[in-house]
XYZ file of C-alpha atoms in Angstrom:
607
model
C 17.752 -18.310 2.543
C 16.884 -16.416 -0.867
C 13.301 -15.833 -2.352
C 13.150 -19.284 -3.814
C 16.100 -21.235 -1.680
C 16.452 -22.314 2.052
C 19.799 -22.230 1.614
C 21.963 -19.672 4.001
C 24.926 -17.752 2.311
C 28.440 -19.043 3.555
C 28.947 -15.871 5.773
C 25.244 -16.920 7.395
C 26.637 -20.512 7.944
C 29.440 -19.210 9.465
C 27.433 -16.807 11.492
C 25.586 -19.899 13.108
C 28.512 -21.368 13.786
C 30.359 -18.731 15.511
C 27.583 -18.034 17.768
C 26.722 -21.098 18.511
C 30.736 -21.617 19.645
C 30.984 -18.300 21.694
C 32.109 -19.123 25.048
C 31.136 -15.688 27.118
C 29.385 -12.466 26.734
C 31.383 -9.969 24.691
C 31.782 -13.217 22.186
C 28.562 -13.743 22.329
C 27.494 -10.268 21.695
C 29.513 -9.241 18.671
C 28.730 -13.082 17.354
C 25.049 -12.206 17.321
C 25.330 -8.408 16.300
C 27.567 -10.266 13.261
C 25.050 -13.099 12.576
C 22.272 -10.645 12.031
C 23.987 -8.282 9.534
C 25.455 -11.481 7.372
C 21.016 -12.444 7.641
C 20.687 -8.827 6.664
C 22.793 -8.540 3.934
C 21.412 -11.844 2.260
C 17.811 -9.993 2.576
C 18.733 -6.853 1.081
C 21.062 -8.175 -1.769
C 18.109 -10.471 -2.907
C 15.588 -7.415 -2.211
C 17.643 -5.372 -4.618
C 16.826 -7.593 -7.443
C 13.751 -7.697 -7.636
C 12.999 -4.295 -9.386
C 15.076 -5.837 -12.142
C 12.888 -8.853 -12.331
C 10.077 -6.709 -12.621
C 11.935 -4.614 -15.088
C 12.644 -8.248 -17.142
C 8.861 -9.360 -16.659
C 7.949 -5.903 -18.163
C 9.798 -6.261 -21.435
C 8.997 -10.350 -21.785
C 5.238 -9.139 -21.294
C 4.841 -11.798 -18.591
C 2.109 -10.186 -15.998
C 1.860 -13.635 -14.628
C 5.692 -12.815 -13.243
C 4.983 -9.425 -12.308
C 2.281 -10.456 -10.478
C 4.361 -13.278 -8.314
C 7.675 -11.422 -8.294
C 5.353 -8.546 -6.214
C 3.813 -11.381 -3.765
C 7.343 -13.023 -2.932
C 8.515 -9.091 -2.079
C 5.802 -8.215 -0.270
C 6.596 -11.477 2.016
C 10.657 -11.380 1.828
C 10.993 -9.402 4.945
C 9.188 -11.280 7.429
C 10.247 -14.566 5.626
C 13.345 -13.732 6.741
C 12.443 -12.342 10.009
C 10.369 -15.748 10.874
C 12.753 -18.036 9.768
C 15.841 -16.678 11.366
C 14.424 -15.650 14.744
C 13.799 -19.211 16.058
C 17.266 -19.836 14.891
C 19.287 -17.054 16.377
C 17.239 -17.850 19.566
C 17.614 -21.504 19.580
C 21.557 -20.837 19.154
C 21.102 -18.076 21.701
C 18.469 -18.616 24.371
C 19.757 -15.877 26.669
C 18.228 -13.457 24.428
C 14.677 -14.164 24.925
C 13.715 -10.842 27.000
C 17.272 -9.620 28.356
C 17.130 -6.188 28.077
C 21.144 -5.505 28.998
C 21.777 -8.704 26.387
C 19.644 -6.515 23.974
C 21.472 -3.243 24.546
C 24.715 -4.746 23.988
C 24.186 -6.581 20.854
C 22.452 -3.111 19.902
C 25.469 -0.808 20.515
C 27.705 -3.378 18.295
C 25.526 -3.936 15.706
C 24.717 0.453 15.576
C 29.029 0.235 14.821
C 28.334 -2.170 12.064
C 25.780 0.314 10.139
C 26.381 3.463 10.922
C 28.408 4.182 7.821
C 25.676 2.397 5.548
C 23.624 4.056 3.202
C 20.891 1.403 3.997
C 21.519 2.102 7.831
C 17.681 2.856 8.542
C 16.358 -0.905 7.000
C 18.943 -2.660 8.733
C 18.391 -0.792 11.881
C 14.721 -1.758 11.504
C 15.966 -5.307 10.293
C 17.597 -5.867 13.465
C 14.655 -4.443 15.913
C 12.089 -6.986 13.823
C 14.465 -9.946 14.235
C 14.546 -9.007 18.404
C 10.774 -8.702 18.623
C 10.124 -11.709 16.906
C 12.356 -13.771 19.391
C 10.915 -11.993 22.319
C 7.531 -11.855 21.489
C 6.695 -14.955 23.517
C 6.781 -12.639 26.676
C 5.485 -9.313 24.602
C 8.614 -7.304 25.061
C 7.524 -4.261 23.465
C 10.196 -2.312 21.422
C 9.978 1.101 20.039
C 9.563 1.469 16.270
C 12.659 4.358 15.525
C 15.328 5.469 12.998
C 18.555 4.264 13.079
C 20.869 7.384 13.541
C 22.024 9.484 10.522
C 24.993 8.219 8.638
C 27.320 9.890 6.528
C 26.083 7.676 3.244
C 22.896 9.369 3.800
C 24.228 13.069 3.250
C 24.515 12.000 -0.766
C 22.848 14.887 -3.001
C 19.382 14.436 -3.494
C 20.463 15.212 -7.041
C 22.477 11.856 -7.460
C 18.835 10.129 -8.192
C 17.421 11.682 -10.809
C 19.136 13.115 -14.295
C 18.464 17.241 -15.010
C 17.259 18.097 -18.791
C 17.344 21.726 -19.831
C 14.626 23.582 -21.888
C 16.435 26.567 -22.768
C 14.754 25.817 -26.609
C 11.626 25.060 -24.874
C 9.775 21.233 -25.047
C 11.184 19.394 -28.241
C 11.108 15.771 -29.053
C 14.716 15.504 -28.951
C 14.680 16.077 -25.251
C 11.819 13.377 -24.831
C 13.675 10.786 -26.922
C 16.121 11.122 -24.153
C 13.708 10.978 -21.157
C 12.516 7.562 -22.922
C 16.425 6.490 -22.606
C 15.837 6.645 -18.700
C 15.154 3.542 -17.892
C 17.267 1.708 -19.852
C 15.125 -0.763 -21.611
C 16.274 -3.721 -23.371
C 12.938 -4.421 -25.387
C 12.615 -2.106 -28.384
C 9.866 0.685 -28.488
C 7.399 0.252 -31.176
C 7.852 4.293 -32.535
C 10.261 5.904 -30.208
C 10.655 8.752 -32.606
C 6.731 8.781 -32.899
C 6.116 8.435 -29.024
C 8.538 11.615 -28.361
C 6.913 13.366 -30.909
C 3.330 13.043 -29.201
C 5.005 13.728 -25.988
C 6.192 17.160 -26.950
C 3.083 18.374 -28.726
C 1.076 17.004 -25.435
C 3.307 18.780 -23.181
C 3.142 21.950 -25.833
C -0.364 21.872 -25.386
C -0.345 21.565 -21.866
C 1.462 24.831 -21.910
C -0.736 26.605 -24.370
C -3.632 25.887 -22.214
C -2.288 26.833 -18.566
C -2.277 23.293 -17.597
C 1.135 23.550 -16.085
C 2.042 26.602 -14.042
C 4.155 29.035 -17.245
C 6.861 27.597 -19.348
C 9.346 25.133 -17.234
C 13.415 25.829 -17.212
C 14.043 22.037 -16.804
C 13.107 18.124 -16.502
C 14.078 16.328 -13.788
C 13.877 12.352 -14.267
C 14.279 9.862 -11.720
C 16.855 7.554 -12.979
C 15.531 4.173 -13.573
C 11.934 2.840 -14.159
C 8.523 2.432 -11.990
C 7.191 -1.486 -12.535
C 3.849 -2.661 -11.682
C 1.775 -5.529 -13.194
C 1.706 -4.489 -16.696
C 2.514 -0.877 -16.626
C 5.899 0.793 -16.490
C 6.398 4.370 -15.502
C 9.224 6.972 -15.919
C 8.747 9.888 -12.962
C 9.888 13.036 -12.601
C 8.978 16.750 -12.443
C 8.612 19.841 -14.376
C 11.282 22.780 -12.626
C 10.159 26.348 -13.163
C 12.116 29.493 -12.721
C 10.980 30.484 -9.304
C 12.325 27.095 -8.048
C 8.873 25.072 -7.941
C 7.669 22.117 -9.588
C 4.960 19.828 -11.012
C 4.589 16.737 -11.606
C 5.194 14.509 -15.004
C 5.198 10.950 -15.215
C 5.074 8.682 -18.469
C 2.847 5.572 -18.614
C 4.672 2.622 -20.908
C 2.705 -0.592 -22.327
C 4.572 -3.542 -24.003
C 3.058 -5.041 -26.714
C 3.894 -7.383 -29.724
C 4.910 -4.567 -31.773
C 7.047 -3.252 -29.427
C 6.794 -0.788 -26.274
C 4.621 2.346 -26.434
C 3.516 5.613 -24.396
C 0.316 5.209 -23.076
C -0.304 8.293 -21.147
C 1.487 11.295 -19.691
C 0.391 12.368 -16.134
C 0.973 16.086 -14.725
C -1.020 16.706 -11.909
C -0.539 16.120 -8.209
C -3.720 14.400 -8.139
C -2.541 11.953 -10.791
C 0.760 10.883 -8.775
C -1.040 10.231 -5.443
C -3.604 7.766 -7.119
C -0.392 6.170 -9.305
C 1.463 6.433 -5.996
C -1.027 5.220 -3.758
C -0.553 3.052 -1.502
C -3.839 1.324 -2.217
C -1.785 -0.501 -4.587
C 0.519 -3.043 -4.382
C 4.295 -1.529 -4.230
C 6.165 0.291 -7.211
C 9.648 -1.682 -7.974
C 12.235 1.446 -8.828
C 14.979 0.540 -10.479
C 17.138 3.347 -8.339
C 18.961 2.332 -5.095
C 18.762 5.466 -3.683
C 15.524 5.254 -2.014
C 16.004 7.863 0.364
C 16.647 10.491 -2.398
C 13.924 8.848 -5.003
C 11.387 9.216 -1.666
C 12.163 12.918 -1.613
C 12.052 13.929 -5.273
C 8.575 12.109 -4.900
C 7.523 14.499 -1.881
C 8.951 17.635 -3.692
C 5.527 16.944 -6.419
C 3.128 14.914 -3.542
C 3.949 17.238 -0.254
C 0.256 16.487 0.789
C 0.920 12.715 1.024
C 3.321 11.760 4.408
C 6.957 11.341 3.736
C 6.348 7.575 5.598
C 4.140 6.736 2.464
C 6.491 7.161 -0.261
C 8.748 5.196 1.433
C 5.839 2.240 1.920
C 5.133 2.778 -2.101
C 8.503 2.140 -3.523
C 8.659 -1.137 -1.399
C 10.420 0.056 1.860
C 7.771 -1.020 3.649
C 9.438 -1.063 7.354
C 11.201 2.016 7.233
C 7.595 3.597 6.372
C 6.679 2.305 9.637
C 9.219 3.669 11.446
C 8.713 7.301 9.930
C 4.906 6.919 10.140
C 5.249 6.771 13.814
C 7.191 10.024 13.758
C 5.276 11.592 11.893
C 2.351 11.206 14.313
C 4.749 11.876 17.378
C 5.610 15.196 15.468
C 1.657 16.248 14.644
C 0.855 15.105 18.440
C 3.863 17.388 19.809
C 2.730 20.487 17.163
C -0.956 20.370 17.566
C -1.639 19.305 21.357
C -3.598 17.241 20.678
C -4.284 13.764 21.950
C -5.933 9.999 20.769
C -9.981 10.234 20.649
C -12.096 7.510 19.213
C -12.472 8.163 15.791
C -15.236 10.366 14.483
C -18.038 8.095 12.783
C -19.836 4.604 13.369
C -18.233 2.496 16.066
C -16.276 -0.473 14.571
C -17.922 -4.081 15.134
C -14.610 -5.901 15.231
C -11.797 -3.027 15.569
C -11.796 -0.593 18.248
C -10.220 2.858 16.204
C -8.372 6.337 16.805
C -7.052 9.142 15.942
C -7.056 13.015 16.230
C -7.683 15.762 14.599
C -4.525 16.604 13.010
C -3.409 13.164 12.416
C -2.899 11.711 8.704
C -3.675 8.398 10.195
C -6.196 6.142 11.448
C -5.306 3.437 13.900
C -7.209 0.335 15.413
C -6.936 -2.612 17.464
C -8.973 -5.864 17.355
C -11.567 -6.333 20.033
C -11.328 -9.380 22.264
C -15.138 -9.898 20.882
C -16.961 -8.060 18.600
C -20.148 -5.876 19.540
C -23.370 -7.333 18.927
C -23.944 -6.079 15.332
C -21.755 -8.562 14.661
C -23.422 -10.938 12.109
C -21.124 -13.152 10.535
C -21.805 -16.266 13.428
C -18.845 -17.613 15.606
C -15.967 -15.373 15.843
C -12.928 -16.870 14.556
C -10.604 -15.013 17.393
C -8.563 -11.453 16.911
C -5.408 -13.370 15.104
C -7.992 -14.812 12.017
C -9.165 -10.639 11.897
C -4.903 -10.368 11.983
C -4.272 -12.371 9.336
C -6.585 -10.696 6.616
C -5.048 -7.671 7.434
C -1.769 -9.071 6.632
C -3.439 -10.851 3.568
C -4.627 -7.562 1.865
C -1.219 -6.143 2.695
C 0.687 -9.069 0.773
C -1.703 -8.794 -2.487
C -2.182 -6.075 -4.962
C -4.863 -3.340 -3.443
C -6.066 -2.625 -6.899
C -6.465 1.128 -5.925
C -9.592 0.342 -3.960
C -8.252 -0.794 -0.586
C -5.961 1.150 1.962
C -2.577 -0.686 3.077
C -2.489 -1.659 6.633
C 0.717 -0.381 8.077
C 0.881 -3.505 10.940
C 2.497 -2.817 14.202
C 3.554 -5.870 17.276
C 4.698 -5.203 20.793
C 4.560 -1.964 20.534
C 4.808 0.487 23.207
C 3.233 4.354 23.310
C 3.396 6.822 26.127
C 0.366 6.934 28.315
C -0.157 10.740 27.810
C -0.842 10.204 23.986
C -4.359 8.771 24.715
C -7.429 10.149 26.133
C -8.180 8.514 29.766
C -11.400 7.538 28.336
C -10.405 6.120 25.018
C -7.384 4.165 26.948
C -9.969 2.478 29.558
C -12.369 1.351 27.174
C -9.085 -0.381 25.216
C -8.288 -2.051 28.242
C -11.557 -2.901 29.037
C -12.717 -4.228 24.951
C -9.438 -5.185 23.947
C -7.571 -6.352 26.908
C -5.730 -8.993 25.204
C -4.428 -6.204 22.467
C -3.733 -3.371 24.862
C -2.492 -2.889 28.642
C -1.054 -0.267 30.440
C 2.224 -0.487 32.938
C 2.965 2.659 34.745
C 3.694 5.697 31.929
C 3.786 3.790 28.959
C 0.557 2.170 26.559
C 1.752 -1.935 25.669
C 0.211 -2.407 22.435
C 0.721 -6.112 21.070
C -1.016 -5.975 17.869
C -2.077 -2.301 16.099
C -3.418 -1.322 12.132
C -2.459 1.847 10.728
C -4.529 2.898 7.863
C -3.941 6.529 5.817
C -7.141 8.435 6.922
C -10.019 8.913 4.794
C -13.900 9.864 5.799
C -16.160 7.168 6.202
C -18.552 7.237 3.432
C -22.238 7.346 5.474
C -20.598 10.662 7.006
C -19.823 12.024 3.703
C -22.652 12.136 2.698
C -24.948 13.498 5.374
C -23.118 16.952 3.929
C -22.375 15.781 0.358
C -23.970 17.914 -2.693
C -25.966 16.191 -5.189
C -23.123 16.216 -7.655
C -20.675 15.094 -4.863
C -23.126 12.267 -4.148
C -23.603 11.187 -7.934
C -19.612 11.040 -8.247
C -19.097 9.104 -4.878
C -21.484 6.576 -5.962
C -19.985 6.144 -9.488
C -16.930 5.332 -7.624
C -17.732 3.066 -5.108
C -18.900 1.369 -8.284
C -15.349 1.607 -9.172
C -14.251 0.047 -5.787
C -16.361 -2.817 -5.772
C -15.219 -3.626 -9.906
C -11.489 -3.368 -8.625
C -11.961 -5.371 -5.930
C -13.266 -7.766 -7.859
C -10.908 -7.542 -10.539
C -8.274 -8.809 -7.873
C -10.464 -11.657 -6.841
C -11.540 -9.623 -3.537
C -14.809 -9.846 -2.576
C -16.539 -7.907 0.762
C -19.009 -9.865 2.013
C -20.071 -7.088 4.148
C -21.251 -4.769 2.180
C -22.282 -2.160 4.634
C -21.350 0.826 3.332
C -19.761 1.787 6.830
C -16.576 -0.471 5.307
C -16.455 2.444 2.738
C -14.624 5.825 2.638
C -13.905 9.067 0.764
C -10.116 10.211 -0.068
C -9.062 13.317 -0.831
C -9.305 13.309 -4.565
C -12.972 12.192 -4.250
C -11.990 8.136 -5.101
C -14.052 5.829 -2.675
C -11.577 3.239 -0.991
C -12.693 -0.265 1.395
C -10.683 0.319 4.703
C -12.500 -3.005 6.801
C -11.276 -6.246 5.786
C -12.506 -8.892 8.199
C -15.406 -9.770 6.089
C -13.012 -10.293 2.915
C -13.110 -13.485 0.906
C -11.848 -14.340 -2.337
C -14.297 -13.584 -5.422
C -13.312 -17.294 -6.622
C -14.923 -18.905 -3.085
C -18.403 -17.153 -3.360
C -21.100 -18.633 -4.334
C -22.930 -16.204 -6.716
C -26.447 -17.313 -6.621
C -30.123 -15.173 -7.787
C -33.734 -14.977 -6.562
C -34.581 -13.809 -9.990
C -35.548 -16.394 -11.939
C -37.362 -17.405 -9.037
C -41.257 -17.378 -9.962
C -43.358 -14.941 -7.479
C -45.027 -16.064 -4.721
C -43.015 -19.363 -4.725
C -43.185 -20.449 -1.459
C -40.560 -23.108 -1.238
C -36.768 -21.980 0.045
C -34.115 -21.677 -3.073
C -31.404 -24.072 -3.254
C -28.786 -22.328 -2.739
C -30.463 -21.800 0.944
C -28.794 -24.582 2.231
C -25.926 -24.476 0.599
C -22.111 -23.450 2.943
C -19.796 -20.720 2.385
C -20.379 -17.417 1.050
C -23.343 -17.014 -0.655
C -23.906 -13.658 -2.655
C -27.713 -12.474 -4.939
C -26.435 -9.568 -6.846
C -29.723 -8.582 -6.637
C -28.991 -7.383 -3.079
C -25.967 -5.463 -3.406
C -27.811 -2.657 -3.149
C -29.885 -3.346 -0.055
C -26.680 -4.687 1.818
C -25.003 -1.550 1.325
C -27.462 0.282 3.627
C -27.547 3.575 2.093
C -30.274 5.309 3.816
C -30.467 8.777 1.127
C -32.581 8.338 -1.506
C -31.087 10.070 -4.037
C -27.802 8.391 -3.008
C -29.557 4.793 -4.168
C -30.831 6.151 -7.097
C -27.556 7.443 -8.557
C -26.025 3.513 -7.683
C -28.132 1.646 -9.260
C -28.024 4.351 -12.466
C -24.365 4.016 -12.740
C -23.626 0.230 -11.216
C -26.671 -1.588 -13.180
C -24.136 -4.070 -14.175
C -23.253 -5.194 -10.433
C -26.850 -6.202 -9.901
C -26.602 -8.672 -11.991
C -25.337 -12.372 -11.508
C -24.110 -12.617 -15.642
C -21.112 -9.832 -14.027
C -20.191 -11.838 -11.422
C -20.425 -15.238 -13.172
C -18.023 -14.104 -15.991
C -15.176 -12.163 -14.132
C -15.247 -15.390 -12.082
C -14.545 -17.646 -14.695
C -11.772 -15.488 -16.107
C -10.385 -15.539 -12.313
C -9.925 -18.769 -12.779
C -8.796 -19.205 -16.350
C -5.625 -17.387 -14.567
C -6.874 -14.320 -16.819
C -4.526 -10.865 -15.243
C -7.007 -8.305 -15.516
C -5.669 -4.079 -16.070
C -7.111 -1.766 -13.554
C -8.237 1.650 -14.192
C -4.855 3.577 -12.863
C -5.785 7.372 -14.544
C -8.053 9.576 -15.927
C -9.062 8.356 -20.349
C -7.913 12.494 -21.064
C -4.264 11.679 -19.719
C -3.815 9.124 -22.887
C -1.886 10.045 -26.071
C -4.924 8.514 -28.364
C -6.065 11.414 -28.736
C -5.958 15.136 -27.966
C -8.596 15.601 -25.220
C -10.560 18.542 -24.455
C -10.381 21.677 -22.291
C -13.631 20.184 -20.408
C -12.209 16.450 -20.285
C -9.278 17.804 -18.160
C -11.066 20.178 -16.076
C -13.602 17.618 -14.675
C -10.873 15.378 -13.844
């Protein structure tokens, strides 16, 4: 099976085969530890393409391909995982919650990888395949690395190319940072485009924008794709052995490709690399090393993260987990409910020096609950899932998605754990020393809006309401719409950007009906049409009310900066270019980072 072809490879076929012929255990053992490597390598060889597709769509200008080749990626993996698991199990049926079975095919198949550079994804490759054919009978299985391999040890300098500046920053060295990628569509002014490059960089300098003058360049080999942006990454390298960021922003056009932007601030990488957006394709194979360079200039954001960003989506999962294993173990600390409102639909928790916020479904939601008849915990599921297989648009946090999944019981507060058992006792139970979790949502943590600002300053408050504006026009962009627009769905991240985090009121922009009250006459006493109409029906009008922002001041900053959401004539239009099949650019950094013109001292500074 390939992204567009149910089809197995040969070696798959004769996988099948072979295990469906085994005649006793240590046949049928290596058979299956063989059958899921041949399913593995047909995964991972197609996986590795699909950078270069995004690389092709990038130089034909085709965002329509972009767009689809990061959908099918997003889905590959558990494509793969639901189509073969049946299989293997119908070919295998002693494997359906055998734990000795399990452990044997595990030690065979750990002999098959354990030279691999790509040991970790097909360790995690393997352990998806087993839960999904034992998930019948929730047989919970540890998310955890695969153990180190030899392939692994590589340099982390093997990823990325080293450019002196023992003459300083010249264009000569930026003509060959444009060379990265390798490019097959022409540049519309390379010579130009390295020219403004240098003098931005220059400037940079001149104005103590980076940290003194830098020895060297590093550049990742091979190019960042997404939508209709390409980016070349790497990092400034100063004497005393630290860095800072740089990144290039490419366009295509008709005239040929051109520098957008340059980027050189921390800040500036974690929005790029956020994983409120769909995932980068990196032309570079060597993830592992490409996810450290990216730490070495975004230390604040968890290694699991970069992993998730580039594309390697369940080895971020694994690491994610360790990483809050490893700030549980260092801090003492334990899961509390999480600080803020309590959550209608998802029960959620974390601690204090936890990067994360988890939640499970309730069995029922409280009674705030407004939106009628539930639809059950595994409709909630599946637009979790949904916003993880789209493009985020920089306004929505991933949901790292977790099944049968078992925690120690010491991890959790006795209070927190028996009002999960109690509120969500078909999500959570607990047998003896260990926490049985069968469905949990990991989101990166961020502080609910409402709480920010009870403390915010007036000027922190005017900014968070210009971007929630942002939020809701990204959203929107992407054909998201939050029907609930309690402003409890809402949070703050570090850089100050306002992010949705609650998703089981989504619905696609293209399904509401956007209606007004104000041509409406007053005092009118008869009910509006679109009263009895079904489905999602949305008055601009209200936007602001629904958002149930209590602070005055708060309200008045909204409406000052949003005007244009309050009106139906917004919502009509982007919905008819929705469904003209328009692809619509998101705002992805700061105006002063673009080469149109030089910007100014204050420009920068307020960013």
């Amino acid at each position: 099976m390939t992204a567009t072809s149910s089809v197995d490879t040969p070696l798959v076929q004769e996988g099948y085969a072979r295990l469906r012929a085994a005649v006793d255990h240590p046949e049928s053992v290596a058979a299956t530890a063989d059958l899921i490597l041949a399913i593995f390598d047909e995964f991972y060889g197609t996986a590795r393409g699909f950078p270069f597709r995004a690389q092709r769509a990038f130089e034909r200008m085709d965002p329509a391909a972009s767009l689809r080749i990061s959908r099918e990626r997003l889905g590959l993996y558990s494509r793969y995982v639901a189509h073969h698991g049946p299989r293997i199990q119908s070919a295998y049926p002693a494997l359906i919650g055998d734990e000795p079975l399990w452990g044997d095919v595990d030690a065979h198949y750990l002999k098959l990888i354990e030279n691999r550079y790509e040991a970790d994804i097909a360790f995690s490759f393997a352990r998806s395949i087993r839960r999904n054919i034992c998930h019948s009978i929730w047989q919970p299985v540890g998310y955890s690395f695969s153990a180190p391999n030899r392939q692994r040890a590589k340099s982390l300098a093997a990823a990325h190319a080293r450019f002196r500046l023992a003459h300083g920053i010249d264009a000569s060295v930026m003509r060959d940072v444009l060379l990265v990628p390798g490019l097959t569509a022409p540049f519309r002014d390379a010579r130009r485009d390295a020219d403004r490059i240098a003098d931005r960089v220059n400037w940079l300098i001149a104005y103590g924008e980076l940290d003194g003058r830098p020895v060297a360049l590093d550049m990742i080999k091979g190019g960042f794709y997404r939508d209709l942006t390409a980016f070349l990454v790497g990092r400034f390298v100063f004497a005393d052995g630290t860095y800072q960021p740089f990144a290039v922003c490419l366009l295509n056009s008709d005239s040929g490709i051109y520098v957008d932007a340059v980027l050189h601030r921390s800040s500036d990488l974690h929005s790029l690399f956020s994983s409120t957006l769909a995932n980068f394709h990196v032309t570079n194979e060597l993830y592992y090393q490409v996810c450290a360079f990216l730490h070495s200039v975004m230390p604040a954001r968890p290694l699991g993260l970069h992993y998730s960003t580039i594309g390697f989506n369940h080895v971020g999962k694994a690491a994610i987990l360790n990483e809050i294993r490893e700030q549980m173990a260092s801090s003492g600390q334990r899961f509390e409910p999480s600080p803020g409102f309590e959550g209608t639909v998802a029960m959620g928790f974390t601690f204090e020096a936890c990067r994360y916020h988890l939640k499970v479904v309730r069995d029922r939601p409280t009674d705030e609950y407004k939106w009628g008849e539930f639809p059950g915990v595994d409709a909630v599921l599946e637009k979790y899932r949904l916003v993880h297989d789209i493009n985020r648009t920089g306004s929505m946090l991933d949901n790292v998605m977790y099944f049968n999944l078992q925690l120690d019981r010491a991890m959790f507060d006795p209070q927190l754990l028996a009002d999960l058992c109690k509120h969500a006792a078909g999500n959570v139970c607990v047998e003896g020393d260990l926490v049985l979790i069968r469905s949990l949502i990991g989101q990166f943590k961020i502080t609910p809006l409402p709480v920010f600002l009870e403390s915010a300053s007036e000027a922190e408050t005017e900014e968070a309401m210009i971007n929630l504006g942002h939020c809701v026009r990204n959203n929107a962009v992407a054909n998201i719409f939050n029907r609930d627009l309690d402003a409890r769905n809402y949070g703050i991240g570090y850089y100050g950007k306002v992010f949705l985090f609650d998703y089981d009121a989504v619905e696609q922009l293209t399904d509401v009906k956007v209606r007004t009250n104000l041509d409406r006459i007053d005092g009118e006493d008869d009910p509006p049409e679109w009263f009895f109409e079904e489905g999602v029906v949305f008055l601009p009008e209200e936007l602001e009310a629904g958002l149930r922002i209590h602070d005055r001041t708060a309200r008045r900053y909204f409406r000052k900066h949003n005007a244009d959401l309050l009106m139906p004539s917004y919502w009509w239009d982007l919905q008819q270019r929705l469904q003209r099949g328009e692809v619509l650019s998101l705002r992805l950094y700061p105006e002063s980072r673009r080469l149109r013109n030089r910007p100014k001292i204050a420009e920068i500074q307020s960013d």
